[in-house]
Amino acid sequence: MQTDDSNISKVLVIDDEPIVLEVVREALTRAGFDVFTAPDGETGIRIFKQEQPVLILTDINMPQMTGFDLLKIIKKESPATQILVFSGIGTTGDVIAALRLGACDYLYKPLSVEFLIHTVQRCIERYEMIQERINRNAMLEKQVAERTASLAETFYATVQSLGRLIEMRDPYTSGHQQRVAMLAVAIGTELGMTRRELDTLQVAGLLHDIGKAAVPAELLVKPTRLTPIEFQLIKCHPQAGFDVLKDIPFSDSLGKDVAAIIQQHHEHIDGSGYPNNLHGNQIETEAKILTVADVLEAMSSHRPYRPALSMEWAKNQLLEKSGSFYAPECAAAALRLIEQNSNDINRLLRDAHYRIQDTR
């Protein structure tokens, strides 16, 4: 048999009549097959598991385990394995039943050696075609997986580049979006979110301030407190981010509208946030997490108008505004992460980085 499969010539014959076993074994051996024999179904199954033949010839009427029983067991374990049924007293109903259970053919005893060899070869050719299709499908699945992984890498690299482009306008918050993304994924992981939800959080975190492209650069780096009018300009950035991203079909790969999450990342659950004064369940879960991650990163980092605030101060703020500004479950998850990392924001960020790597 011309094939690279070392098992392609292995054939198992199962019959409770010794003379039938010997005649079939001799005929198939002369035809070049590697033949194994078994006097009953249980022995046949044991040999099948050891040798993995591509074709099994089995009698129907055997004590304890019939050929039908054997068909069900083998086909469940190895659908591609070919099973050729033969019987001396089979009925039309037996033939139909065997074929429905997955038999490749049905022969009547006494067997014509020439026809037996022809049928065995045809069944093995069928096996080869099935294996070829399986291998081709596996290759296609591998190619699709590799292409998908490549596209995912390109996608995340593009997202990170967009985030860095915005941060170039504001050197004081360089790395802010990356750190927010890390914290958001850490909080999401703490809350038991799925891989896809964590992917959404990461992308939204990396792009959440993209709307600041519409804000005058001098306001982003102003070393003093903003005036009310200036702050109103700053407050436009979530809507501007939504307008920039709304036509990008993030939901095709992430299952969520990233633009809407970014639009909501300054909303508060009591309705006091902006730009749309949303409250409670009107706000996406990912946006609630992003809000906490954003404020936690901002409080723990230097700004042009103030030095970094202490972790104790940040914790008190999360506690104080949990249930008003921040969703309680998100604030609680952030507080647990702070405690787990000994109030060290850099340690927390390192842990968050590893969490992101684990989701990839």
CSV table of C-alpha atoms in Angstrom, one decimal:
chain,number,residue,atom,x,y,z
A,1,MET,CA,0.0,0.0,0.0
A,2,GLN,CA,1.6,3.3,-1.0
A,3,THR,CA,1.1,5.6,2.0
A,4,ASP,CA,3.1,7.2,4.7
A,5,ASP,CA,0.7,6.0,7.4
A,6,SER,CA,2.4,3.1,9.2
A,7,ASN,CA,-1.0,1.7,10.2
A,8,ILE,CA,-2.6,1.7,6.7
A,9,SER,CA,-2.0,-2.0,6.2
A,10,LYS,CA,-3.3,-3.1,9.6
A,11,VAL,CA,-6.5,-5.1,9.5
A,12,LEU,CA,-8.3,-6.7,12.5
A,13,VAL,CA,-10.6,-9.7,11.9
A,14,ILE,CA,-13.1,-10.7,14.6
A,15,ASP,CA,-15.1,-13.9,14.5
A,16,ASP,CA,-16.0,-16.7,16.9
A,17,GLU,CA,-15.4,-19.3,14.2
A,18,PRO,CA,-11.7,-20.3,14.2
A,19,ILE,CA,-11.8,-21.6,10.6
A,20,VAL,CA,-13.2,-18.3,9.3
A,21,LEU,CA,-10.5,-16.4,11.2
A,22,GLU,CA,-7.8,-18.6,9.7
A,23,VAL,CA,-9.1,-18.4,6.1
A,24,VAL,CA,-9.6,-14.6,6.2
A,25,ARG,CA,-6.2,-14.1,7.9
A,26,GLU,CA,-4.4,-16.1,5.3
A,27,ALA,CA,-6.1,-14.4,2.4
A,28,LEU,CA,-5.4,-10.9,3.7
A,29,THR,CA,-1.8,-11.8,4.6
A,30,ARG,CA,-1.1,-13.0,1.1
A,31,ALA,CA,-2.6,-9.8,-0.2
A,32,GLY,CA,0.0,-7.8,1.8
A,33,PHE,CA,-2.0,-6.8,4.8
A,34,ASP,CA,-0.8,-6.9,8.5
A,35,VAL,CA,-3.5,-9.0,10.0
A,36,PHE,CA,-4.6,-9.4,13.6
A,37,THR,CA,-7.4,-11.8,14.8
A,38,ALA,CA,-9.7,-12.0,17.7
A,39,PRO,CA,-12.2,-14.7,18.7
A,40,ASP,CA,-14.7,-12.3,20.4
A,41,GLY,CA,-15.6,-8.6,20.6
A,42,GLU,CA,-13.9,-7.8,23.9
A,43,THR,CA,-10.6,-9.2,22.7
A,44,GLY,CA,-11.1,-7.3,19.4
A,45,ILE,CA,-11.5,-4.0,21.3
A,46,ARG,CA,-8.4,-4.6,23.3
A,47,ILE,CA,-6.4,-5.4,20.1
A,48,PHE,CA,-7.9,-2.4,18.4
A,49,LYS,CA,-6.7,0.0,21.2
A,50,GLN,CA,-3.2,-1.5,21.1
A,51,GLU,CA,-2.7,-1.7,17.3
A,52,GLN,CA,-5.1,0.9,15.9
A,53,PRO,CA,-5.9,-0.9,12.6
A,54,VAL,CA,-7.6,1.2,9.9
A,55,LEU,CA,-10.0,-1.6,9.1
A,56,ILE,CA,-12.0,-4.1,11.2
A,57,LEU,CA,-13.8,-7.1,9.7
A,58,THR,CA,-16.3,-8.4,12.2
A,59,ASP,CA,-19.0,-11.1,12.3
A,60,ILE,CA,-22.5,-10.0,13.5
A,61,ASN,CA,-23.6,-12.9,15.5
A,62,MET,CA,-21.1,-13.5,18.3
A,63,PRO,CA,-21.7,-14.4,22.0
A,64,GLN,CA,-21.6,-11.6,24.6
A,65,MET,CA,-20.7,-8.8,22.3
A,66,THR,CA,-22.3,-8.7,18.8
A,67,GLY,CA,-20.9,-7.0,15.7
A,68,PHE,CA,-23.5,-4.2,16.2
A,69,ASP,CA,-22.2,-3.6,19.8
A,70,LEU,CA,-18.7,-3.5,18.4
A,71,LEU,CA,-19.7,-1.0,15.7
A,72,LYS,CA,-21.1,1.4,18.2
A,73,ILE,CA,-18.1,1.3,20.5
A,74,ILE,CA,-15.4,1.6,17.8
A,75,LYS,CA,-17.3,4.3,15.8
A,76,LYS,CA,-17.7,6.4,19.0
A,77,GLU,CA,-14.0,6.2,19.8
A,78,SER,CA,-12.6,6.4,16.2
A,79,PRO,CA,-15.1,7.6,13.6
A,80,ALA,CA,-12.6,7.3,10.8
A,81,THR,CA,-11.9,3.6,11.4
A,82,GLN,CA,-13.5,1.4,8.7
A,83,ILE,CA,-15.7,-1.5,9.8
A,84,LEU,CA,-16.6,-4.3,7.3
A,85,VAL,CA,-19.4,-6.5,8.6
A,86,PHE,CA,-19.9,-10.1,7.4
A,87,SER,CA,-22.5,-12.7,8.4
A,88,GLY,CA,-23.8,-16.0,7.3
A,89,ILE,CA,-27.4,-15.5,8.4
A,90,GLY,CA,-27.8,-11.7,8.1
A,91,THR,CA,-31.1,-10.2,7.0
A,92,THR,CA,-31.8,-7.1,5.0
A,93,GLY,CA,-32.6,-5.4,8.3
A,94,ASP,CA,-29.1,-6.3,9.6
A,95,VAL,CA,-27.5,-4.8,6.5
A,96,ILE,CA,-29.5,-1.5,7.0
A,97,ALA,CA,-28.7,-1.5,10.7
A,98,ALA,CA,-25.0,-2.0,10.1
A,99,LEU,CA,-24.7,0.7,7.5
A,100,ARG,CA,-26.7,3.1,9.7
A,101,LEU,CA,-24.2,2.5,12.5
A,102,GLY,CA,-21.3,3.4,10.1
A,103,ALA,CA,-20.2,0.1,8.6
A,104,CYS,CA,-18.4,0.7,5.3
A,105,ASP,CA,-19.9,-2.5,3.7
A,106,TYR,CA,-21.7,-5.8,4.5
A,107,LEU,CA,-20.7,-9.2,3.1
A,108,TYR,CA,-22.4,-12.5,3.2
A,109,LYS,CA,-20.7,-15.8,4.1
A,110,PRO,CA,-19.3,-17.9,2.5
A,111,LEU,CA,-16.8,-15.3,1.4
A,112,SER,CA,-15.3,-15.0,-2.1
A,113,VAL,CA,-11.6,-14.4,-1.4
A,114,GLU,CA,-11.3,-12.2,-4.5
A,115,PHE,CA,-14.4,-10.2,-3.7
A,116,LEU,CA,-13.2,-9.9,0.0
A,117,ILE,CA,-9.8,-8.5,-1.1
A,118,HIS,CA,-11.5,-6.1,-3.5
A,119,THR,CA,-13.9,-4.9,-0.7
A,120,VAL,CA,-11.1,-4.5,1.9
A,121,GLN,CA,-9.0,-2.4,-0.5
A,122,ARG,CA,-12.0,-0.2,-1.3
A,123,CYS,CA,-12.7,0.3,2.4
A,124,ILE,CA,-9.1,1.3,3.0
A,125,GLU,CA,-9.2,3.7,0.1
A,126,ARG,CA,-12.2,5.2,1.7
A,127,TYR,CA,-10.2,5.5,5.0
A,128,GLU,CA,-7.4,7.3,3.1
A,129,MET,CA,-9.8,9.8,1.6
A,130,ILE,CA,-11.3,10.5,5.0
A,131,GLN,CA,-7.8,11.0,6.5
A,132,GLU,CA,-6.8,13.2,3.6
A,133,ARG,CA,-9.9,15.4,4.3
A,134,ILE,CA,-9.2,15.4,8.0
A,135,ASN,CA,-5.6,16.4,7.4
A,136,ARG,CA,-6.6,19.1,4.9
A,137,ASN,CA,-9.1,20.5,7.3
A,138,ALA,CA,-6.5,20.5,10.1
A,139,MET,CA,-4.1,22.3,7.8
A,140,LEU,CA,-6.8,24.9,6.9
A,141,GLU,CA,-7.7,25.4,10.6
A,142,LYS,CA,-4.0,25.9,11.4
A,143,GLN,CA,-3.6,28.4,8.6
A,144,VAL,CA,-6.7,30.3,9.8
A,145,ALA,CA,-5.5,30.3,13.4
A,146,GLU,CA,-2.1,31.6,12.3
A,147,ARG,CA,-3.7,34.3,10.2
A,148,THR,CA,-6.1,35.2,13.0
A,149,ALA,CA,-3.1,35.5,15.4
A,150,SER,CA,-1.2,37.6,12.9
A,151,LEU,CA,-4.2,39.9,12.5
A,152,ALA,CA,-4.7,40.1,16.3
A,153,GLU,CA,-1.0,41.2,16.7
A,154,THR,CA,-1.5,43.8,14.0
A,155,PHE,CA,-4.7,45.0,15.6
A,156,TYR,CA,-3.2,45.5,19.1
A,157,ALA,CA,0.0,47.1,17.6
A,158,THR,CA,-2.2,49.6,15.8
A,159,VAL,CA,-4.2,50.3,18.9
A,160,GLN,CA,-1.0,50.8,20.9
A,161,SER,CA,0.3,53.1,18.3
A,162,LEU,CA,-2.8,55.2,18.3
A,163,GLY,CA,-2.6,55.5,22.1
A,164,ARG,CA,1.1,56.6,21.9
A,165,LEU,CA,0.2,59.2,19.3
A,166,ILE,CA,-2.2,60.9,21.7
A,167,GLU,CA,0.2,60.7,24.5
A,168,MET,CA,2.9,62.5,22.4
A,169,ARG,CA,0.7,65.7,22.8
A,170,ASP,CA,0.9,65.4,26.6
A,171,PRO,CA,4.4,64.3,27.9
A,172,TYR,CA,3.1,64.6,31.5
A,173,THR,CA,0.7,61.7,31.1
A,174,SER,CA,2.9,59.6,28.9
A,175,GLY,CA,2.1,55.9,29.4
A,176,HIS,CA,-1.2,56.8,31.1
A,177,GLN,CA,-3.4,54.9,28.7
A,178,GLN,CA,-1.1,51.8,28.8
A,179,ARG,CA,-1.2,51.8,32.6
A,180,VAL,CA,-5.0,52.3,32.7
A,181,ALA,CA,-5.4,49.4,30.3
A,182,MET,CA,-3.3,47.2,32.7
A,183,LEU,CA,-5.3,48.3,35.7
A,184,ALA,CA,-8.6,47.7,33.9
A,185,VAL,CA,-7.6,44.2,32.9
A,186,ALA,CA,-6.4,43.5,36.5
A,187,ILE,CA,-9.8,44.7,37.9
A,188,GLY,CA,-11.7,42.7,35.2
A,189,THR,CA,-9.7,39.6,36.0
A,190,GLU,CA,-10.5,40.1,39.7
A,191,LEU,CA,-14.2,40.3,38.8
A,192,GLY,CA,-14.0,37.1,36.8
A,193,MET,CA,-14.5,38.5,33.3
A,194,THR,CA,-14.0,36.4,30.2
A,195,ARG,CA,-11.0,36.5,27.9
A,196,ARG,CA,-13.1,38.4,25.3
A,197,GLU,CA,-14.3,40.9,27.9
A,198,LEU,CA,-10.7,41.4,29.1
A,199,ASP,CA,-9.6,42.0,25.5
A,200,THR,CA,-12.3,44.7,25.2
A,201,LEU,CA,-11.0,46.3,28.4
A,202,GLN,CA,-7.5,46.4,27.2
A,203,VAL,CA,-8.4,48.0,23.8
A,204,ALA,CA,-10.7,50.5,25.5
A,205,GLY,CA,-8.0,51.4,28.1
A,206,LEU,CA,-5.4,51.9,25.4
A,207,LEU,CA,-7.7,54.3,23.5
A,208,HIS,CA,-9.8,55.9,26.2
A,209,ASP,CA,-8.2,59.3,25.9
A,210,ILE,CA,-8.0,59.4,22.1
A,211,GLY,CA,-10.6,62.2,22.2
A,212,LYS,CA,-7.9,64.5,23.7
A,213,ALA,CA,-6.7,65.1,20.2
A,214,ALA,CA,-9.6,67.6,20.0
A,215,VAL,CA,-8.4,69.4,23.2
A,216,PRO,CA,-5.9,72.3,22.9
A,217,ALA,CA,-2.5,71.0,23.9
A,218,GLU,CA,-1.8,73.9,26.2
A,219,LEU,CA,-4.7,72.8,28.4
A,220,LEU,CA,-3.3,69.3,28.7
A,221,VAL,CA,0.0,70.6,30.0
A,222,LYS,CA,-1.2,73.6,32.0
A,223,PRO,CA,0.7,73.7,35.3
A,224,THR,CA,-2.2,75.3,37.2
A,225,ARG,CA,-5.8,74.4,37.9
A,226,LEU,CA,-8.1,74.7,34.9
A,227,THR,CA,-10.7,77.4,34.8
A,228,PRO,CA,-14.4,76.3,34.5
A,229,ILE,CA,-14.4,77.1,30.8
A,230,GLU,CA,-11.2,75.2,30.2
A,231,PHE,CA,-12.5,72.2,32.1
A,232,GLN,CA,-15.6,72.2,29.9
A,233,LEU,CA,-13.3,71.9,26.9
A,234,ILE,CA,-11.5,68.9,28.6
A,235,LYS,CA,-14.9,67.3,29.3
A,236,CYS,CA,-15.5,67.1,25.5
A,237,HIS,CA,-12.9,64.4,25.1
A,238,PRO,CA,-15.1,61.3,25.8
A,239,GLN,CA,-17.6,62.4,23.1
A,240,ALA,CA,-14.7,63.3,20.7
A,241,GLY,CA,-13.3,59.8,21.3
A,242,PHE,CA,-16.6,58.3,20.5
A,243,ASP,CA,-16.9,60.4,17.3
A,244,VAL,CA,-13.4,59.3,16.2
A,245,LEU,CA,-14.0,55.5,16.8
A,246,LYS,CA,-17.7,55.0,16.3
A,247,ASP,CA,-17.4,53.7,12.7
A,248,ILE,CA,-14.7,51.2,13.5
A,249,PRO,CA,-16.3,47.7,13.8
A,250,PHE,CA,-14.6,46.7,17.1
A,251,SER,CA,-17.6,44.5,17.9
A,252,ASP,CA,-16.8,42.1,15.1
A,253,SER,CA,-13.7,40.9,17.0
A,254,LEU,CA,-14.4,42.0,20.5
A,255,GLY,CA,-18.1,41.6,20.7
A,256,LYS,CA,-18.5,45.0,22.3
A,257,ASP,CA,-18.7,48.6,21.1
A,258,VAL,CA,-15.4,50.1,22.3
A,259,ALA,CA,-16.4,53.6,21.1
A,260,ALA,CA,-19.4,53.5,23.5
A,261,ILE,CA,-17.3,52.3,26.4
A,262,ILE,CA,-14.8,55.2,25.8
A,263,GLN,CA,-17.7,57.7,25.5
A,264,GLN,CA,-18.8,56.5,29.0
A,265,HIS,CA,-15.5,56.4,30.9
A,266,HIS,CA,-16.3,59.6,32.8
A,267,GLU,CA,-19.9,58.7,33.6
A,268,HIS,CA,-20.8,58.2,37.3
A,269,ILE,CA,-23.3,55.7,38.5
A,270,ASP,CA,-25.2,58.5,40.3
A,271,GLY,CA,-25.7,60.4,37.1
A,272,SER,CA,-23.2,63.2,37.9
A,273,GLY,CA,-20.7,62.3,35.2
A,274,TYR,CA,-20.3,63.4,31.6
A,275,PRO,CA,-20.9,63.7,28.7
A,276,ASN,CA,-24.5,62.3,29.0
A,277,ASN,CA,-25.2,62.1,32.8
A,278,LEU,CA,-25.8,58.3,32.5
A,279,HIS,CA,-26.4,56.4,35.7
A,280,GLY,CA,-26.5,52.8,37.0
A,281,ASN,CA,-27.2,50.1,34.4
A,282,GLN,CA,-27.1,52.7,31.6
A,283,ILE,CA,-23.3,52.5,31.8
A,284,GLU,CA,-21.5,49.5,30.3
A,285,THR,CA,-19.7,47.3,32.8
A,286,GLU,CA,-16.4,47.8,31.0
A,287,ALA,CA,-16.9,51.6,31.3
A,288,LYS,CA,-17.4,51.3,35.0
A,289,ILE,CA,-14.2,49.4,35.4
A,290,LEU,CA,-12.4,51.9,33.1
A,291,THR,CA,-13.6,54.8,35.3
A,292,VAL,CA,-12.0,53.2,38.4
A,293,ALA,CA,-8.8,52.3,36.6
A,294,ASP,CA,-8.5,55.8,35.1
A,295,VAL,CA,-9.0,57.6,38.3
A,296,LEU,CA,-6.7,55.2,40.2
A,297,GLU,CA,-3.9,55.7,37.7
A,298,ALA,CA,-4.4,59.5,37.7
A,299,MET,CA,-4.4,59.8,41.5
A,300,SER,CA,-1.1,57.8,41.7
A,301,SER,CA,0.7,59.8,39.0
A,302,HIS,CA,2.3,63.2,38.9
A,303,ARG,CA,0.4,65.9,37.0
A,304,PRO,CA,1.5,69.4,36.0
A,305,TYR,CA,-0.6,71.0,38.7
A,306,ARG,CA,0.2,68.5,41.6
A,307,PRO,CA,2.5,65.7,42.7
A,308,ALA,CA,1.3,62.1,42.8
A,309,LEU,CA,-1.1,61.3,45.6
A,310,SER,CA,-0.6,58.6,48.2
A,311,MET,CA,-2.2,55.2,47.9
A,312,GLU,CA,-4.0,55.8,51.2
A,313,TRP,CA,-5.5,58.9,49.7
A,314,ALA,CA,-6.5,57.0,46.6
A,315,LYS,CA,-8.1,54.2,48.7
A,316,ASN,CA,-10.0,56.7,50.7
A,317,GLN,CA,-11.4,58.3,47.6
A,318,LEU,CA,-12.5,55.0,46.2
A,319,LEU,CA,-14.2,54.1,49.5
A,320,GLU,CA,-15.8,57.5,49.8
A,321,LYS,CA,-17.2,57.6,46.3
A,322,SER,CA,-18.1,53.9,45.9
A,323,GLY,CA,-21.8,53.8,45.2
A,324,SER,CA,-21.9,57.4,43.9
A,325,PHE,CA,-19.1,57.9,41.4
A,326,TYR,CA,-17.9,54.3,41.2
A,327,ALA,CA,-19.7,51.0,40.9
A,328,PRO,CA,-19.2,49.3,44.3
A,329,GLU,CA,-18.1,46.0,42.8
A,330,CYS,CA,-15.4,47.7,40.7
A,331,ALA,CA,-14.1,49.9,43.5
A,332,ALA,CA,-14.0,46.9,45.8
A,333,ALA,CA,-12.0,44.9,43.3
A,334,ALA,CA,-9.5,47.7,42.9
A,335,LEU,CA,-9.2,48.0,46.7
A,336,ARG,CA,-8.5,44.3,46.9
A,337,LEU,CA,-5.8,44.6,44.3
A,338,ILE,CA,-4.2,47.5,46.1
A,339,GLU,CA,-4.1,45.4,49.4
A,340,GLN,CA,-2.8,42.4,47.6
A,341,ASN,CA,0.1,44.5,46.3
A,342,SER,CA,0.9,46.1,49.6
A,343,ASN,CA,-0.3,49.6,48.5
A,344,ASP,CA,2.5,49.7,45.9
A,345,ILE,CA,1.1,51.1,42.6
A,346,ASN,CA,4.2,50.0,40.7
A,347,ARG,CA,3.9,46.4,42.0
A,348,LEU,CA,0.2,46.5,41.1
A,349,LEU,CA,1.1,47.6,37.6
A,350,ARG,CA,3.6,44.9,37.2
A,351,ASP,CA,1.0,42.4,38.4
A,352,ALA,CA,-1.5,43.9,35.9
A,353,HIS,CA,1.1,43.5,33.1
A,354,TYR,CA,1.4,39.8,33.8
A,355,ARG,CA,-2.4,39.5,33.9
A,356,ILE,CA,-2.5,41.0,30.4
A,357,GLN,CA,0.1,38.6,29.2
A,358,ASP,CA,-2.0,35.7,30.6
A,359,THR,CA,-5.0,36.8,28.5
A,360,ARG,CA,-3.1,36.8,25.2
